[in-house]
Tab-separated table of C-alpha atoms and ligand atoms in Angstrom:
chain	number	residue	atom	x	y	z
A	1	MET	CA	8.917	17.679	11.241
A	2	LYS	CA	12.425	18.147	12.814
A	3	ASN	CA	14.766	16.409	10.182
A	4	ILE	CA	17.462	14.557	12.881
A	5	TYR	CA	17.576	11.755	10.548
A	6	SER	CA	20.280	11.895	8.069
A	7	ASN	CA	18.922	10.456	5.128
A	8	ILE	CA	15.440	11.486	6.104
A	9	TYR	CA	14.700	14.520	3.609
A	10	SER	CA	12.581	17.348	2.782
A	11	PHE	CA	11.375	17.383	-1.051
A	12	ASN	CA	13.156	20.131	-3.541
A	13	LYS	CA	15.357	20.345	-7.146
A	14	LYS	CA	18.275	19.536	-5.434
A	15	ILE	CA	16.961	16.036	-3.550
A	16	LEU	CA	14.959	15.720	-6.999
A	17	LYS	CA	17.634	15.326	-8.847
A	18	LYS	CA	19.835	13.222	-5.945
A	19	THR	CA	16.777	10.545	-5.314
A	20	VAL	CA	16.876	10.194	-9.759
A	21	GLU	CA	20.391	10.055	-10.171
A	22	SER	CA	20.630	7.376	-7.176
A	23	LEU	CA	17.476	5.270	-8.965
A	24	LYS	CA	19.457	5.464	-12.140
A	25	ARG	CA	22.190	4.162	-10.549
A	26	GLY	CA	19.600	0.907	-9.313
A	27	ASN	CA	19.019	2.373	-5.544
A	28	ILE	CA	16.460	2.079	-4.166
A	29	VAL	CA	14.651	4.753	-1.902
A	30	GLY	CA	11.927	5.252	-0.387
A	31	LEU	CA	8.712	7.849	-0.826
A	32	PRO	CA	5.648	9.249	0.042
A	33	THR	CA	2.539	8.047	-1.517
A	34	GLU	CA	-1.707	9.279	-1.404
A	35	THR	CA	-2.108	5.667	0.327
A	36	VAL	CA	1.516	4.204	2.056
A	37	TYR	CA	4.589	5.239	1.782
A	38	GLY	CA	6.505	2.774	-0.927
A	39	LEU	CA	9.964	1.188	-1.496
A	40	ALA	CA	11.037	2.042	-4.862
A	41	GLY	CA	13.117	0.943	-7.084
A	42	ASN	CA	13.501	0.876	-11.691
A	43	ALA	CA	10.990	-1.149	-12.818
A	44	TYR	CA	13.147	-2.270	-15.658
A	45	SER	CA	17.079	-3.277	-13.922
A	46	LYS	CA	16.904	-7.131	-12.467
A	47	ALA	CA	19.575	-5.382	-10.224
A	48	SER	CA	16.734	-2.980	-8.510
A	49	ILE	CA	14.048	-5.427	-8.350
A	50	LYS	CA	16.254	-7.632	-5.940
A	51	LYS	CA	17.274	-5.039	-3.242
A	52	ILE	CA	13.710	-4.579	-2.630
A	53	TYR	CA	12.784	-7.825	-2.671
A	54	LYS	CA	15.807	-8.420	-0.556
A	55	LEU	CA	15.143	-5.311	1.596
A	56	LYS	CA	11.857	-5.966	2.664
A	57	LYS	CA	12.468	-9.921	3.017
A	58	ARG	CA	9.979	-10.411	0.830
A	59	PRO	CA	9.002	-14.194	-1.001
A	60	LYS	CA	9.885	-14.365	-4.479
A	61	VAL	CA	6.536	-15.380	-5.761
A	62	ASN	CA	5.301	-11.923	-4.439
A	63	PRO	CA	5.264	-9.622	-7.144
A	64	LEU	CA	5.409	-6.354	-7.460
A	65	ILE	CA	3.113	-2.649	-8.645
A	66	ILE	CA	4.368	-0.980	-11.260
A	67	HIS	CA	3.635	2.820	-11.427
A	68	TYR	CA	3.056	4.760	-14.171
A	69	THR	CA	2.348	8.978	-14.243
A	70	SER	CA	0.853	8.425	-18.321
A	71	LEU	CA	-0.501	5.829	-20.257
A	72	LYS	CA	1.543	6.154	-22.766
A	73	ASP	CA	4.513	4.641	-20.642
A	74	ALA	CA	2.005	2.043	-19.327
A	75	ASN	CA	1.037	1.119	-22.469
A	76	LYS	CA	4.403	-0.141	-23.690
A	77	ASP	CA	4.443	-2.953	-20.769
A	78	VAL	CA	0.686	-3.973	-20.718
A	79	ILE	CA	-2.357	-4.664	-22.631
A	80	PHE	CA	-5.102	-1.954	-22.127
A	81	ASN	CA	-9.311	-2.861	-22.334
A	82	LYS	CA	-12.460	-1.148	-21.859
A	83	ASN	CA	-13.350	-1.409	-18.453
A	84	PHE	CA	-9.420	-0.217	-17.883
A	85	PHE	CA	-9.962	2.643	-19.653
A	86	LYS	CA	-13.391	3.255	-17.983
A	87	LEU	CA	-12.088	3.266	-14.581
A	88	TYR	CA	-8.847	4.566	-15.352
A	89	LYS	CA	-10.845	7.130	-16.825
A	90	LYS	CA	-12.866	7.754	-13.112
A	91	PHE	CA	-10.312	6.936	-10.690
A	92	CYS	CA	-7.268	7.472	-11.701
A	93	PRO	CA	-4.531	8.705	-10.845
A	94	GLY	CA	-5.694	7.872	-7.428
A	95	PRO	CA	-5.237	4.781	-4.931
A	96	ILE	CA	-6.589	1.403	-7.271
A	97	THR	CA	-3.976	-0.531	-8.877
A	98	PHE	CA	-5.246	-2.815	-12.520
A	99	VAL	CA	-3.738	-6.149	-13.184
A	100	LEU	CA	-3.744	-6.390	-16.990
A	101	LYS	CA	-1.888	-8.706	-19.100
A	102	LYS	CA	1.672	-8.549	-19.752
A	103	ARG	CA	3.406	-7.291	-23.051
A	104	GLU	CA	5.709	-9.951	-24.873
A	105	ASN	CA	8.282	-7.560	-25.647
A	106	THR	CA	7.624	-5.144	-22.440
A	107	ASN	CA	11.109	-4.017	-20.293
A	108	ILE	CA	9.814	-5.268	-16.808
A	109	ASP	CA	11.797	-7.310	-15.233
A	110	LYS	CA	10.662	-11.018	-14.757
A	111	LEU	CA	11.381	-10.600	-10.937
A	112	ALA	CA	8.798	-7.414	-10.245
A	113	THR	CA	5.976	-9.700	-11.998
A	114	ALA	CA	7.234	-13.028	-10.445
A	115	GLY	CA	7.470	-14.416	-13.900
A	116	LEU	CA	3.348	-14.376	-13.623
A	117	ASN	CA	1.627	-12.875	-17.876
A	118	THR	CA	0.657	-10.309	-15.813
A	119	VAL	CA	0.921	-6.822	-14.867
A	120	ALA	CA	-0.276	-4.648	-11.024
A	121	ILE	CA	-0.578	-0.769	-12.938
A	122	ARG	CA	-1.024	2.142	-10.548
A	123	PHE	CA	-1.543	6.050	-10.693
A	124	PRO	CA	-0.949	6.839	-7.716
A	125	LYS	CA	-1.869	10.297	-7.257
A	126	ASN	CA	1.014	12.219	-5.254
A	127	ASN	CA	2.984	14.937	-6.121
A	128	ILE	CA	6.251	14.229	-4.834
A	129	VAL	CA	6.052	10.569	-6.289
A	130	LYS	CA	4.691	11.458	-9.700
A	131	THR	CA	7.319	14.085	-10.363
A	132	VAL	CA	9.726	11.308	-9.346
A	133	ILE	CA	8.826	9.087	-12.251
A	134	ARG	CA	8.115	12.197	-14.932
A	135	SER	CA	11.889	12.670	-13.777
A	136	SER	CA	13.172	9.550	-14.473
A	137	LYS	CA	13.285	7.389	-17.516
A	138	PHE	CA	11.334	4.065	-16.468
A	139	PRO	CA	8.600	3.320	-13.899
A	140	LEU	CA	8.763	2.556	-10.622
A	141	ALA	CA	8.616	-0.678	-8.734
A	142	MET	CA	6.947	0.188	-5.700
A	143	PRO	CA	5.780	-1.983	-2.723
A	144	SER	CA	4.860	-0.573	0.390
A	145	ALA	CA	8.428	-0.356	2.774
A	146	ASN	CA	7.765	-1.991	4.990
A	147	LEU	CA	9.430	-5.668	6.111
A	148	SER	CA	7.232	-8.383	4.283
A	149	SER	CA	4.375	-9.271	6.738
A	150	ARG	CA	4.364	-5.581	8.295
A	151	LEU	CA	2.235	-3.191	8.838
A	152	SER	CA	2.307	-0.685	6.075
A	153	PRO	CA	4.320	2.836	6.860
A	154	ILE	CA	2.907	5.763	6.115
A	155	ASN	CA	5.204	8.532	7.046
A	156	ALA	CA	8.893	8.856	6.248
A	157	LEU	CA	10.057	8.317	10.279
A	158	ASP	CA	7.752	4.402	10.258
A	159	VAL	CA	9.910	3.598	6.725
A	160	TYR	CA	13.281	5.322	8.810
A	161	GLU	CA	12.352	2.613	11.848
A	162	GLU	CA	11.913	-0.279	8.715
A	163	PHE	CA	15.150	0.530	7.170
A	164	GLN	CA	16.869	2.565	9.025
A	165	LYS	CA	20.254	3.323	6.919
A	166	LYS	CA	19.813	0.544	4.806
A	167	ILE	CA	18.358	3.063	2.814
A	168	LYS	CA	20.311	6.288	1.426
A	169	ILE	CA	16.786	8.617	1.051
A	170	ILE	CA	13.607	8.700	1.886
A	171	ILE	CA	11.401	11.594	0.816
A	172	ASN	CA	9.286	12.581	4.013
A	173	GLY	CA	6.153	14.026	1.727
A	174	GLY	CA	4.536	14.215	5.331
A	175	LYS	CA	1.222	11.835	6.769
A	176	SER	CA	-0.220	9.925	3.493
A	177	LYS	CA	-3.486	11.014	3.412
A	178	ILE	CA	-5.644	7.915	2.586
A	179	GLY	CA	-3.599	5.488	5.215
A	180	ILE	CA	-4.371	2.286	3.593
A	181	GLU	CA	-3.007	0.598	0.218
A	182	SER	CA	-3.999	0.928	-3.360
A	183	THR	CA	-7.779	-1.415	-3.951
A	184	VAL	CA	-6.158	-4.585	-6.319
A	185	LEU	CA	-8.830	-5.142	-9.085
A	186	ASP	CA	-7.633	-7.600	-11.653
A	187	LEU	CA	-9.092	-6.937	-15.492
A	188	THR	CA	-7.421	-9.791	-17.372
A	189	ASP	CA	-11.025	-11.850	-17.269
A	190	LYS	CA	-14.504	-11.156	-15.721
A	191	PRO	CA	-12.946	-7.535	-12.706
A	192	ARG	CA	-12.284	-9.174	-9.079
A	193	ILE	CA	-11.067	-7.812	-6.471
A	194	LEU	CA	-7.949	-9.150	-5.418
A	195	ARG	CA	-6.925	-6.830	-2.165
A	196	PRO	CA	-10.003	-4.171	-1.015
A	197	GLY	CA	-9.484	-0.755	-0.720
A	198	ILE	CA	-10.628	2.772	-0.083
A	199	ILE	CA	-12.516	2.554	-3.678
A	200	SER	CA	-15.009	-0.256	-2.762
A	201	SER	CA	-16.435	-3.093	-4.866
A	202	LYS	CA	-19.729	-1.979	-4.859
A	203	GLU	CA	-18.393	1.501	-6.347
A	204	ILE	CA	-16.150	0.116	-9.060
A	205	LYS	CA	-19.640	-2.632	-9.611
A	206	LYS	CA	-21.492	0.307	-9.795
A	207	PHE	CA	-19.822	2.021	-12.772
A	208	LEU	CA	-18.659	-0.803	-14.567
A	209	LYS	CA	-21.969	-1.562	-14.200
A	210	THR	CA	-21.411	-5.528	-13.940
A	211	ASN	CA	-21.133	-8.222	-11.222
A	212	LEU	CA	-17.404	-8.972	-9.956
A	213	SER	CA	-16.577	-11.783	-9.965
A	214	HIS	CA	-15.817	-13.848	-6.424
A	215	LYS	CA	-13.563	-16.945	-7.582
A	216	LYS	CA	-10.906	-17.224	-5.560
A	217	SER	CA	-7.667	-16.581	-6.412
A	218	ARG	CA	-4.981	-18.213	-8.384
A	219	ILE	CA	-2.240	-16.399	-7.006
A	220	LYS	CA	-0.170	-16.015	-4.002
A	221	SER	CA	-0.287	-12.545	-3.497
A	222	PRO	CA	0.301	-10.624	0.043
A	223	GLY	CA	-2.752	-9.186	-0.440
A	224	MET	CA	-4.272	-13.315	-0.724
A	225	LEU	CA	-2.155	-14.820	2.076
A	226	LYS	CA	-3.826	-14.881	5.186
A	227	LYS	CA	-0.971	-13.434	7.814
A	228	HIS	CA	0.017	-10.197	6.759
A	229	TYR	CA	-0.525	-5.921	8.546
A	230	SER	CA	1.061	-7.323	11.347
A	231	PRO	CA	2.094	-4.845	13.810
A	232	GLY	CA	4.227	-7.386	15.835
A	233	ILE	CA	2.239	-8.220	18.855
A	234	PRO	CA	-1.499	-10.206	18.555
A	235	VAL	CA	-4.662	-8.918	17.313
A	236	ILE	CA	-8.180	-10.201	18.923
A	237	ILE	CA	-11.052	-8.878	16.888
A	238	GLY	CA	-14.293	-8.886	18.284
A	239	ARG	CA	-13.512	-8.385	21.755
A	240	LYS	CA	-13.089	-6.142	24.809
A	241	PRO	CA	-9.586	-6.345	26.766
A	242	SER	CA	-10.541	-7.254	30.481
A	243	ASN	CA	-6.796	-5.809	31.113
A	244	ILE	CA	-5.710	-2.175	31.255
A	245	ASN	CA	-2.059	-3.488	30.278
A	246	ASP	CA	-4.317	-4.212	26.711
A	247	ALA	CA	-4.864	-1.629	24.420
A	248	PHE	CA	-8.456	-1.236	22.360
A	249	ILE	CA	-9.273	0.010	19.263
A	250	ILE	CA	-12.909	1.002	18.993
A	251	PHE	CA	-14.720	2.687	16.468
A	252	GLY	CA	-17.272	5.947	16.659
A	253	ASN	CA	-18.328	6.762	20.472
A	254	LYS	CA	-19.993	3.881	21.852
A	255	TYR	CA	-17.684	2.800	25.164
A	256	LYS	CA	-16.609	5.152	27.785
A	257	LYS	CA	-13.035	6.296	26.869
A	258	ARG	CA	-10.227	5.024	28.555
A	259	LYS	CA	-6.530	5.592	28.860
A	260	ASN	CA	-5.936	1.835	26.933
A	261	PHE	CA	-8.606	2.749	24.300
A	262	PHE	CA	-7.731	4.488	21.016
A	263	ASP	CA	-10.773	5.066	18.839
A	264	LEU	CA	-10.130	5.325	15.073
A	265	SER	CA	-12.529	7.510	14.339
A	266	LYS	CA	-14.812	9.691	17.240
A	267	ASN	CA	-17.013	10.544	14.831
A	268	GLY	CA	-18.060	6.957	12.962
A	269	ASP	CA	-16.616	7.838	9.723
A	270	LEU	CA	-14.995	4.830	7.818
A	271	LYS	CA	-12.704	6.752	5.669
A	272	GLU	CA	-10.759	8.626	8.638
A	273	ALA	CA	-10.484	5.788	10.617
A	274	ALA	CA	-8.974	4.063	7.285
A	275	ALA	CA	-6.204	6.750	7.838
A	276	ASN	CA	-5.913	6.307	11.721
A	277	LEU	CA	-5.598	2.698	11.627
A	278	TYR	CA	-2.308	1.764	10.882
A	279	LYS	CA	-0.974	5.052	12.597
A	280	ILE	CA	-2.988	3.913	16.195
A	281	MET	CA	-1.880	0.130	15.518
A	282	ARG	CA	2.006	2.198	15.288
A	283	LYS	CA	1.729	3.864	18.570
A	284	ILE	CA	-0.502	1.460	20.738
A	285	LYS	CA	2.897	-0.688	20.332
A	286	LYS	CA	5.458	1.964	20.932
A	287	LYS	CA	3.744	2.287	23.934
A	288	GLY	CA	4.404	-1.452	24.848
A	289	TYR	CA	0.744	-2.862	24.902
A	290	LYS	CA	1.467	-6.360	24.686
A	291	ARG	CA	-1.959	-7.704	22.891
A	292	ILE	CA	-4.407	-4.885	20.482
A	293	PHE	CA	-7.776	-5.889	21.023
A	294	VAL	CA	-10.559	-4.767	18.225
A	295	SER	CA	-14.440	-3.582	18.960
A	296	LYS	CA	-16.436	-4.157	15.482
A	297	VAL	CA	-16.204	-1.927	12.641
A	298	PRO	CA	-19.259	-1.652	10.022
A	299	ASN	CA	-18.315	-4.136	7.023
A	300	TYR	CA	-19.452	-1.977	4.113
A	301	GLY	CA	-17.466	0.530	2.245
A	302	PRO	CA	-13.987	1.944	3.422
A	303	GLY	CA	-15.253	-0.556	6.287
A	304	ILE	CA	-14.037	-3.715	4.445
A	305	ALA	CA	-11.118	-2.866	4.156
A	306	ILE	CA	-10.043	-1.925	7.574
A	307	ASN	CA	-11.493	-5.571	8.131
A	308	ASP	CA	-9.794	-7.485	5.908
A	309	ARG	CA	-6.134	-5.885	7.202
A	310	LEU	CA	-7.451	-6.841	11.083
A	311	LYS	CA	-8.180	-10.490	9.715
A	312	LYS	CA	-4.756	-10.852	8.005
A	313	ALA	CA	-3.161	-8.990	11.382
A	314	SER	CA	-5.159	-10.703	13.392
A	315	GLN	CA	-3.412	-14.689	12.124
B	401	TXA	O1	-1.468	1.671	-2.452
B	401	TXA	C1	-0.249	0.642	-2.641
B	401	TXA	O2	-0.533	-0.198	-3.309
B	401	TXA	C2	1.132	1.039	-1.993
B	401	TXA	C3	1.778	1.597	-2.931
B	401	TXA	C4	2.612	1.943	-1.983
B	401	TXA	O3	1.476	2.053	-4.184
B	401	TXA	N1	2.062	-0.141	-2.560
B	401	TXA	C5	1.590	-1.828	-1.663
B	401	TXA	O4	2.658	-2.472	-2.770
B	401	TXA	O5	0.985	-2.133	-0.943
B	401	TXA	P1	2.476	-4.257	-1.796
B	401	TXA	O6	3.727	-5.081	-2.776
B	401	TXA	O7	2.974	-4.238	-0.367
B	401	TXA	O8	0.944	-4.664	-3.127
B	401	TXA	C6	1.378	-5.495	-3.866
B	401	TXA	C7	-0.031	-6.417	-3.939
B	401	TXA	C8	0.329	-7.438	-3.259
B	401	TXA	O9	-0.824	-7.844	-3.008
B	401	TXA	C9	0.204	-8.193	-5.012
B	401	TXA	O10	0.879	-9.788	-4.623
B	401	TXA	C10	-0.745	-7.430	-5.681
B	401	TXA	O11	-0.437	-6.768	-5.071
B	401	TXA	N2	-0.340	-7.809	-7.046
B	401	TXA	C11	1.513	-6.996	-7.931
B	401	TXA	N3	1.418	-7.634	-8.868
B	401	TXA	C12	0.568	-8.386	-9.358
B	401	TXA	C13	-0.168	-9.505	-10.502
B	401	TXA	N4	0.439	-9.564	-11.323
B	401	TXA	N5	-1.512	-10.168	-9.910
B	401	TXA	C14	-1.620	-10.441	-8.841
B	401	TXA	N6	-1.158	-10.068	-7.943
B	401	TXA	C15	-0.593	-8.822	-8.007
B	402	MG	MG1	2.404	-4.147	1.030
């Protein structure tokens, strides 16, 4: 991508240094991860956390995910357990977030965890974000880099569209490979999915050799809030539009292609569909369509995460 926006940078040693210095001063930066782009700040600094909430216009009751590159560092802030170790070994670094008990003497700012006695932690796989974390002396609090209740960004330009010059640095790491947010799993009690993702409950269950809890969460988290992931125009699921001014998101080769039809995956691959979901919704909005209709997406594997996002976008 041609760098026409002066706060979007390609990654190199010079920009790494500049990014880490900026984070140390308490500033917020836009970083790529393998799931979606994040809005990163020092998890140990109240001033940084305040800026993140303000930039996103995020309700203060919604806690942030804290990102690490090592168990040693995460161990300073949370208490690990057996289920955590099993899943860490299998899936990390990668698109999964664990909610664990917070240590009493942690330096994580209270605001970042919305005053809860738990912390959501993630070990991202993307090399750029890993290098930034390693070069900083603190973990990164990093929600998706979008305004609260909107679609997550999956490239540097998406981040720019949300915040323009309100952040000084956005690192361009290309398109996020996975394209939807990490699976969030509460491990403080019987394991429970708080937000479905590309790593499915079926895989987790198989691996832990235990059933997951389906109890409703006490915690209000955006993944749990009804309206979320909104493209900014109405989304109607399970119906075909009768009008060519409305866009239609389809899955697989079931329909004859029309100008207003957008296919999540021609081969009917759910992983590919998840990676295309936000990209296609943004494209439809940009083309000026007034509404988005969506055909049925199978409800298994990554399909569960896709349907979760679509349902919330349609509220
Ligand atoms: O893939 C991702 O997870 C991305 C990238 C940037 O890492 N981040 C992300 O963050 O999606 P955010 O803030 O958009 O979503 C975090 C989710 C929310 O549903 C939040 O409520 C939940 O994690 N969460 C954070 N801390 C929690 C906690 N202590 N207990 C329960 N849920 C928590
Ligand atoms: Mg988000």
